[in-house]
CSV table of C-alpha atoms in Angstrom, one decimal:
chain,number,residue,atom,x,y,z
A,160,ALA,CA,-12.6,-23.2,-102.2
A,161,THR,CA,-9.8,-20.6,-102.4
A,162,VAL,CA,-12.1,-17.9,-101.0
A,163,ALA,CA,-13.2,-20.2,-98.2
A,164,ALA,CA,-9.5,-21.0,-97.4
A,165,ALA,CA,-8.5,-17.4,-97.4
A,166,ALA,CA,-11.5,-16.5,-95.1
A,167,ALA,CA,-10.5,-19.3,-92.7
A,168,ALA,CA,-6.8,-18.1,-92.7
A,169,ALA,CA,-7.9,-14.5,-92.1
A,170,ALA,CA,-10.1,-15.6,-89.2
A,171,VAL,CA,-7.2,-17.5,-87.7
A,172,VAL,CA,-5.0,-14.4,-88.0
A,173,GLU,CA,-7.7,-12.3,-86.4
A,174,GLU,CA,-8.1,-14.7,-83.6
A,175,SER,CA,-4.3,-14.8,-83.0
A,176,LEU,CA,-4.1,-11.0,-82.9
A,177,GLY,CA,-7.0,-11.1,-80.4
A,178,PHE,CA,-5.2,-13.7,-78.4
A,179,ASP,CA,-2.1,-11.5,-78.2
A,180,ALA,CA,-4.2,-8.7,-76.9
A,181,LYS,CA,-5.8,-11.0,-74.3
A,182,ASN,CA,-2.3,-12.0,-73.2
A,183,ARG,CA,-1.3,-8.4,-72.7
A,184,ALA,CA,-4.5,-7.7,-70.8
A,185,SER,CA,-4.0,-10.7,-68.6
A,186,ALA,CA,-0.4,-9.6,-67.8
A,187,ARG,CA,-1.7,-6.1,-66.8
A,188,ARG,CA,-4.4,-7.8,-64.7
A,189,GLN,CA,-1.9,-9.9,-62.9
A,190,ALA,CA,0.4,-6.9,-62.4
A,191,THR,CA,-2.5,-4.9,-60.8
A,192,VAL,CA,-3.4,-7.8,-58.5
A,193,GLY,CA,0.3,-8.2,-57.6
A,194,VAL,CA,0.6,-4.4,-56.7
A,195,VAL,CA,-2.6,-4.6,-54.5
A,196,PHE,CA,-1.2,-7.7,-52.7
A,197,LEU,CA,2.2,-6.0,-52.1
A,198,LEU,CA,0.4,-2.8,-50.7
A,199,SER,CA,-1.7,-5.0,-48.5
A,200,THR,CA,1.3,-6.9,-47.2
A,201,ALA,CA,3.3,-3.8,-46.6
A,202,PHE,CA,0.4,-2.2,-44.6
A,203,GLN,CA,-0.1,-5.3,-42.5
A,204,MET,CA,3.7,-5.4,-41.8
A,205,TYR,CA,3.5,-1.7,-40.7
A,206,ILE,CA,0.7,-2.6,-38.3
A,207,GLY,CA,2.8,-5.5,-36.9
A,208,VAL,CA,5.8,-3.2,-36.4
A,209,LYS,CA,3.7,-0.5,-34.9
A,210,THR,CA,2.1,-3.1,-32.4
A,211,ILE,CA,5.6,-4.2,-31.3
A,212,ARG,CA,7.7,-1.0,-31.3
A,213,PHE,CA,5.3,1.9,-30.7
A,214,ASP,CA,4.7,3.1,-27.1
A,215,PHE,CA,1.0,3.1,-26.4
A,216,PRO,CA,-0.6,4.7,-23.4
A,217,ALA,CA,-1.5,2.3,-20.6
A,218,THR,CA,-5.1,3.3,-20.7
A,219,HIS,CA,-7.7,1.8,-23.1
A,220,VAL,CA,-5.5,-1.2,-23.9
A,221,LEU,CA,-8.4,-3.4,-25.0
A,222,GLU,CA,-9.8,-0.7,-27.3
A,223,GLN,CA,-6.4,-0.2,-29.0
A,224,ALA,CA,-5.9,-4.0,-29.5
A,225,LEU,CA,-9.4,-4.2,-31.1
A,226,LEU,CA,-8.8,-1.3,-33.4
A,227,LEU,CA,-5.5,-2.8,-34.6
A,228,GLY,CA,-7.1,-6.1,-35.2
A,229,LEU,CA,-9.9,-4.3,-37.1
A,230,LEU,CA,-7.3,-2.5,-39.3
A,231,VAL,CA,-5.9,-5.9,-40.3
A,232,LEU,CA,-9.4,-7.2,-41.0
A,233,LEU,CA,-10.4,-4.2,-43.1
A,234,THR,CA,-7.1,-4.4,-45.0
A,235,ASN,CA,-7.8,-8.0,-46.0
A,236,ALA,CA,-11.4,-7.2,-46.9
A,237,SER,CA,-10.4,-4.2,-49.0
A,238,THR,CA,-7.8,-6.3,-50.8
A,239,TRP,CA,-10.3,-9.1,-51.5
A,240,ILE,CA,-12.9,-6.5,-52.8
A,241,VAL,CA,-10.3,-4.8,-55.1
A,242,VAL,CA,-9.0,-8.2,-56.5
A,243,ARG,CA,-12.5,-9.4,-57.0
A,244,ALA,CA,-13.5,-6.2,-58.8
A,245,VAL,CA,-10.5,-6.4,-61.1
A,246,ARG,CA,-11.1,-10.0,-62.0
A,247,GLU,CA,-14.8,-9.4,-62.6
A,248,ALA,CA,-14.0,-6.4,-64.8
A,249,THR,CA,-11.5,-8.4,-66.9
A,250,LYS,CA,-13.4,-11.7,-66.9
A,251,GLU,CA,-13.2,-13.5,-70.2
A,252,ASP,CA,-16.6,-14.5,-71.6
A,253,GLY,CA,-15.5,-17.2,-73.9
A,254,TYR,CA,-17.1,-18.3,-77.2
A,255,LEU,CA,-20.4,-20.1,-76.9
A,256,VAL,CA,-21.6,-21.8,-80.1
A,257,PRO,CA,-24.4,-24.2,-79.0
A,258,GLU,CA,-24.5,-26.1,-82.3
A,259,PHE,CA,-20.8,-26.7,-82.0
A,260,HIS,CA,-20.3,-27.2,-78.3
A,261,PRO,CA,-22.7,-26.7,-75.4
A,262,HIS,CA,-20.2,-24.9,-73.1
A,263,PRO,CA,-18.1,-21.8,-73.6
A,264,LEU,CA,-14.7,-22.2,-75.2
A,265,TYR,CA,-11.6,-20.2,-74.1
A,266,LEU,CA,-8.5,-19.7,-76.2
A,267,ARG,CA,-5.5,-21.1,-74.4
A,268,SER,CA,-1.8,-21.4,-75.4
A,269,ASN,CA,1.2,-23.3,-74.2
A,270,LEU,CA,-0.9,-26.4,-73.5
A,271,ALA,CA,1.3,-29.5,-73.3
A,272,LEU,CA,0.2,-33.0,-74.4
A,273,HIS,CA,-3.1,-31.8,-75.9
A,274,HIS,CA,-4.8,-32.8,-79.1
A,275,CYS,CA,-7.9,-31.6,-81.0
A,276,ASP,CA,-11.0,-33.7,-80.1
A,277,LEU,CA,-12.3,-33.2,-83.7
A,278,CYS,CA,-9.2,-33.8,-86.0
A,279,SER,CA,-6.8,-35.4,-83.4
A,280,GLU,CA,-4.1,-32.9,-84.4
A,281,ARG,CA,-1.6,-32.2,-81.6
A,282,GLY,CA,-0.5,-28.7,-80.7
A,283,SER,CA,-0.2,-26.1,-78.0
A,284,THR,CA,-3.0,-23.6,-78.8
A,285,PHE,CA,-6.6,-24.7,-78.4
A,286,TYR,CA,-10.0,-23.5,-77.7
A,287,ALA,CA,-10.6,-25.3,-74.4
A,288,CYS,CA,-13.7,-26.0,-72.3
A,289,ARG,CA,-13.3,-25.5,-68.6
A,290,GLN,CA,-16.3,-27.7,-67.7
A,291,CYS,CA,-15.8,-30.9,-69.7
A,292,GLY,CA,-12.2,-30.8,-71.0
A,293,PHE,CA,-13.2,-30.5,-74.7
A,294,ASP,CA,-10.3,-29.1,-76.8
A,295,VAL,CA,-10.5,-28.0,-80.4
A,296,CYS,CA,-7.7,-26.5,-82.6
A,297,PRO,CA,-8.2,-23.0,-84.2
A,298,ARG,CA,-8.6,-24.5,-87.6
A,299,CYS,CA,-11.6,-26.7,-86.6
A,300,PHE,CA,-13.0,-23.9,-84.5
A,301,VAL,CA,-13.1,-21.6,-87.5
A,302,LYS,CA,-15.0,-24.3,-89.5
A,303,LYS,CA,-17.4,-25.1,-86.6
A,304,ASP,CA,-18.7,-28.1,-88.6
A,305,LYS,CA,-18.9,-31.5,-87.0
A,306,ARG,CA,-20.2,-33.2,-90.1
A,307,THR,CA,-16.7,-33.4,-91.8
A,308,SER,CA,-14.6,-33.8,-88.6
A,309,GLU,CA,-12.6,-36.8,-87.6
A,310,GLY,CA,-12.6,-38.9,-84.5
A,311,LEU,CA,-16.4,-38.7,-83.8
A,312,LEU,CA,-19.2,-41.3,-83.7
A,313,ARG,CA,-21.4,-41.6,-86.8
A,314,ASN,CA,-24.1,-43.8,-88.2
A,315,ASP,CA,-25.9,-43.8,-91.5
A,316,LYS,CA,-27.7,-40.6,-90.5
A,317,GLY,CA,-24.6,-38.6,-89.7
A,318,HIS,CA,-22.8,-37.4,-86.6
A,319,ILE,CA,-23.9,-38.8,-83.2
A,320,ASP,CA,-23.5,-36.5,-80.2
A,321,PRO,CA,-22.3,-38.4,-77.1
A,322,PRO,CA,-24.8,-38.4,-74.3
A,323,GLU,CA,-24.4,-36.2,-71.3
A,324,TYR,CA,-24.1,-38.0,-68.0
A,325,THR,CA,-24.7,-36.7,-64.5
A,326,THR,CA,-22.4,-37.3,-61.6
A,327,TRP,CA,-24.7,-39.9,-60.2
A,328,GLN,CA,-24.8,-41.7,-63.5
A,329,TYR,CA,-21.0,-41.8,-63.6
A,330,ILE,CA,-21.1,-43.3,-60.0
A,331,THR,CA,-23.6,-46.0,-61.0
A,332,ARG,CA,-21.7,-46.9,-64.1
A,333,THR,CA,-18.5,-47.2,-62.1
A,334,ALA,CA,-20.3,-49.4,-59.5
A,335,SER,CA,-21.5,-51.6,-62.3
A,336,LEU,CA,-17.9,-52.1,-63.5
A,337,VAL,CA,-16.8,-53.0,-59.9
A,338,SER,CA,-19.8,-55.2,-59.1
A,339,GLY,CA,-18.2,-58.3,-60.5
A,340,HIS,CA,-15.0,-57.8,-58.5
A,341,VAL,CA,-16.4,-57.0,-55.1
A,342,PRO,CA,-14.4,-59.7,-53.2
A,343,LEU,CA,-11.1,-58.4,-54.5
A,344,PHE,CA,-12.0,-54.8,-53.6
A,345,LEU,CA,-13.2,-55.8,-50.1
A,346,LEU,CA,-10.0,-57.7,-49.5
A,347,ALA,CA,-7.9,-54.8,-50.7
A,348,ILE,CA,-9.8,-52.3,-48.5
A,349,ALA,CA,-9.5,-54.7,-45.5
A,350,CYS,CA,-5.7,-54.8,-46.0
A,351,LEU,CA,-5.6,-51.0,-46.3
A,352,VAL,CA,-7.5,-50.6,-43.0
A,353,ALA,CA,-5.3,-53.2,-41.3
A,354,THR,CA,-2.1,-51.6,-42.5
A,355,THR,CA,-3.2,-48.1,-41.4
A,356,PHE,CA,-4.2,-49.5,-38.0
A,357,ALA,CA,-0.9,-51.4,-37.6
A,358,GLN,CA,1.2,-48.3,-38.5
A,359,LEU,CA,-0.5,-46.3,-35.7
A,360,PHE,CA,1.6,-48.4,-33.3
A,361,LEU,CA,5.0,-47.8,-35.0
A,362,PRO,CA,5.7,-44.3,-33.5
A,363,ASN,CA,5.0,-45.8,-30.0
A,364,TYR,CA,7.6,-48.6,-30.5
A,365,GLN,CA,10.0,-46.2,-32.1
A,366,GLY,CA,9.9,-44.1,-28.8
A,367,GLN,CA,10.3,-47.3,-26.7
A,368,ILE,CA,13.4,-48.2,-28.8
A,369,LEU,CA,14.9,-44.7,-28.2
A,370,ASP,CA,14.1,-44.8,-24.5
A,371,ALA,CA,15.7,-48.3,-24.2
A,372,ILE,CA,18.9,-46.9,-25.9
A,373,VAL,CA,19.0,-43.9,-23.6
A,374,GLN,CA,18.4,-46.1,-20.5
A,375,HIS,CA,20.8,-48.9,-21.7
A,376,ASP,CA,18.0,-51.4,-21.2
A,377,GLU,CA,18.9,-54.3,-23.4
A,378,VAL,CA,15.8,-56.4,-22.7
A,379,ASP,CA,13.3,-53.7,-23.5
A,380,PHE,CA,15.4,-52.8,-26.6
A,381,LYS,CA,15.2,-56.3,-28.0
A,382,ARG,CA,11.5,-56.6,-27.2
A,383,ALA,CA,10.7,-53.2,-28.8
A,384,ILE,CA,12.8,-53.9,-31.9
A,385,LEU,CA,11.3,-57.3,-32.5
A,386,VAL,CA,7.7,-55.9,-32.2
A,387,TYR,CA,8.7,-53.0,-34.5
A,388,LEU,CA,10.1,-55.4,-37.1
A,389,ALA,CA,7.1,-57.7,-36.9
A,390,ILE,CA,4.6,-54.8,-37.4
A,391,SER,CA,6.8,-53.5,-40.3
A,392,ILE,CA,6.8,-56.9,-42.0
A,393,VAL,CA,3.1,-57.4,-41.6
A,394,SER,CA,2.4,-54.0,-42.9
A,395,GLY,CA,4.6,-54.7,-46.0
A,396,LEU,CA,2.8,-58.0,-46.6
A,397,LEU,CA,-0.6,-56.3,-46.3
A,398,ASN,CA,0.4,-53.6,-48.7
A,399,ALA,CA,1.6,-56.2,-51.2
A,400,VAL,CA,-1.7,-58.0,-51.0
A,401,ARG,CA,-3.6,-54.7,-51.4
A,402,SER,CA,-1.6,-53.8,-54.5
A,403,LEU,CA,-2.1,-57.2,-55.9
A,404,CYS,CA,-5.9,-57.2,-55.4
A,405,PHE,CA,-6.2,-53.7,-57.0
A,406,ASN,CA,-4.0,-54.7,-59.9
A,407,VAL,CA,-5.8,-57.9,-60.6
A,408,ALA,CA,-9.2,-56.2,-60.4
A,409,MET,CA,-8.1,-53.4,-62.7
A,410,ARG,CA,-6.8,-55.8,-65.2
A,411,GLN,CA,-10.0,-57.9,-65.1
A,412,ILE,CA,-12.1,-54.7,-65.6
A,413,GLY,CA,-9.8,-53.7,-68.5
A,414,MET,CA,-10.2,-57.1,-70.2
A,415,SER,CA,-14.0,-57.0,-69.7
A,416,LEU,CA,-14.2,-53.5,-71.2
A,417,ARG,CA,-12.1,-54.6,-74.2
A,418,LYS,CA,-14.3,-57.6,-74.7
A,419,ALA,CA,-17.5,-55.5,-74.6
A,420,LEU,CA,-16.0,-53.0,-77.0
A,421,PHE,CA,-15.0,-55.7,-79.4
A,422,ASN,CA,-18.4,-57.2,-79.3
A,423,GLN,CA,-20.0,-53.8,-80.0
A,424,ILE,CA,-17.7,-53.2,-83.0
A,425,VAL,CA,-18.3,-56.7,-84.4
A,426,SER,CA,-22.1,-56.2,-84.1
A,427,GLN,CA,-22.0,-52.8,-85.7
A,428,ASP,CA,-19.9,-54.1,-88.6
A,429,MET,CA,-22.3,-57.0,-89.1
A,430,GLY,CA,-25.3,-54.7,-89.1
A,431,GLU,CA,-23.7,-52.5,-91.7
A,432,HIS,CA,-22.7,-55.5,-93.8
A,433,ILE,CA,-26.3,-56.9,-93.7
A,434,TYR,CA,-27.7,-53.4,-94.5
A,435,ILE,CA,-25.5,-53.0,-97.6
A,436,THR,CA,-25.5,-56.6,-99.0
A,437,GLY,CA,-28.8,-57.9,-97.7
A,438,HIS,CA,-27.3,-61.2,-96.5
A,439,MET,CA,-25.0,-62.5,-93.7
């Protein structure tokens, strides 16, 4: 155990040293990209000053304009190629351990409000997945063992990997949650459309109010201000109804999810109790 702990500590130290080197390399990369950007900006400013202040001959005006425009285009293209080449040459490959996580993990520091998805420990330095948001602390990453980790699904056979869902499956699951609250969502969407349509007329009546003030027309001013106030009041009421519908629907969906989760937990506990004791 002592040897394993020492090996894990050495691996963490090695990773931290590698992380410092990556930070220095990233700083140099950003500095190189910044210098290229400054050179490109300076050259384009020179082209702009040359276009305004230089005296060009009256002949071949079209050709000169096309060549100056081509210079700007080539400058931007060269800048893009150099920046792309620098980023490709310094691209981080990440750590891919398929039996630990199916996507590459990248060491990141200064992460706020993050916690390890295996041991739930909070911190600022994690191996993060750019594709699914999976975060793991350096200690758990060194172990690379899900069997003894916390915060994961398990059954009597061991660890259960959560299923992978496609975008369409996420959409269908979201639609199944909303299916029982369609009237509330339709009413909220109708209020949103009506509010947007009503607010289209507000700038027009604002202009009429200003015109009436300039022209000292009291009748038009009263008429425009009354219509403006009526539209504003109706828009406020519609916004209130929309917010109420969305809040009620979200609360009902949350309650249904809590109820379904409670039922699943109770059924799982009952199944384990029957399996262990042999009776209800």
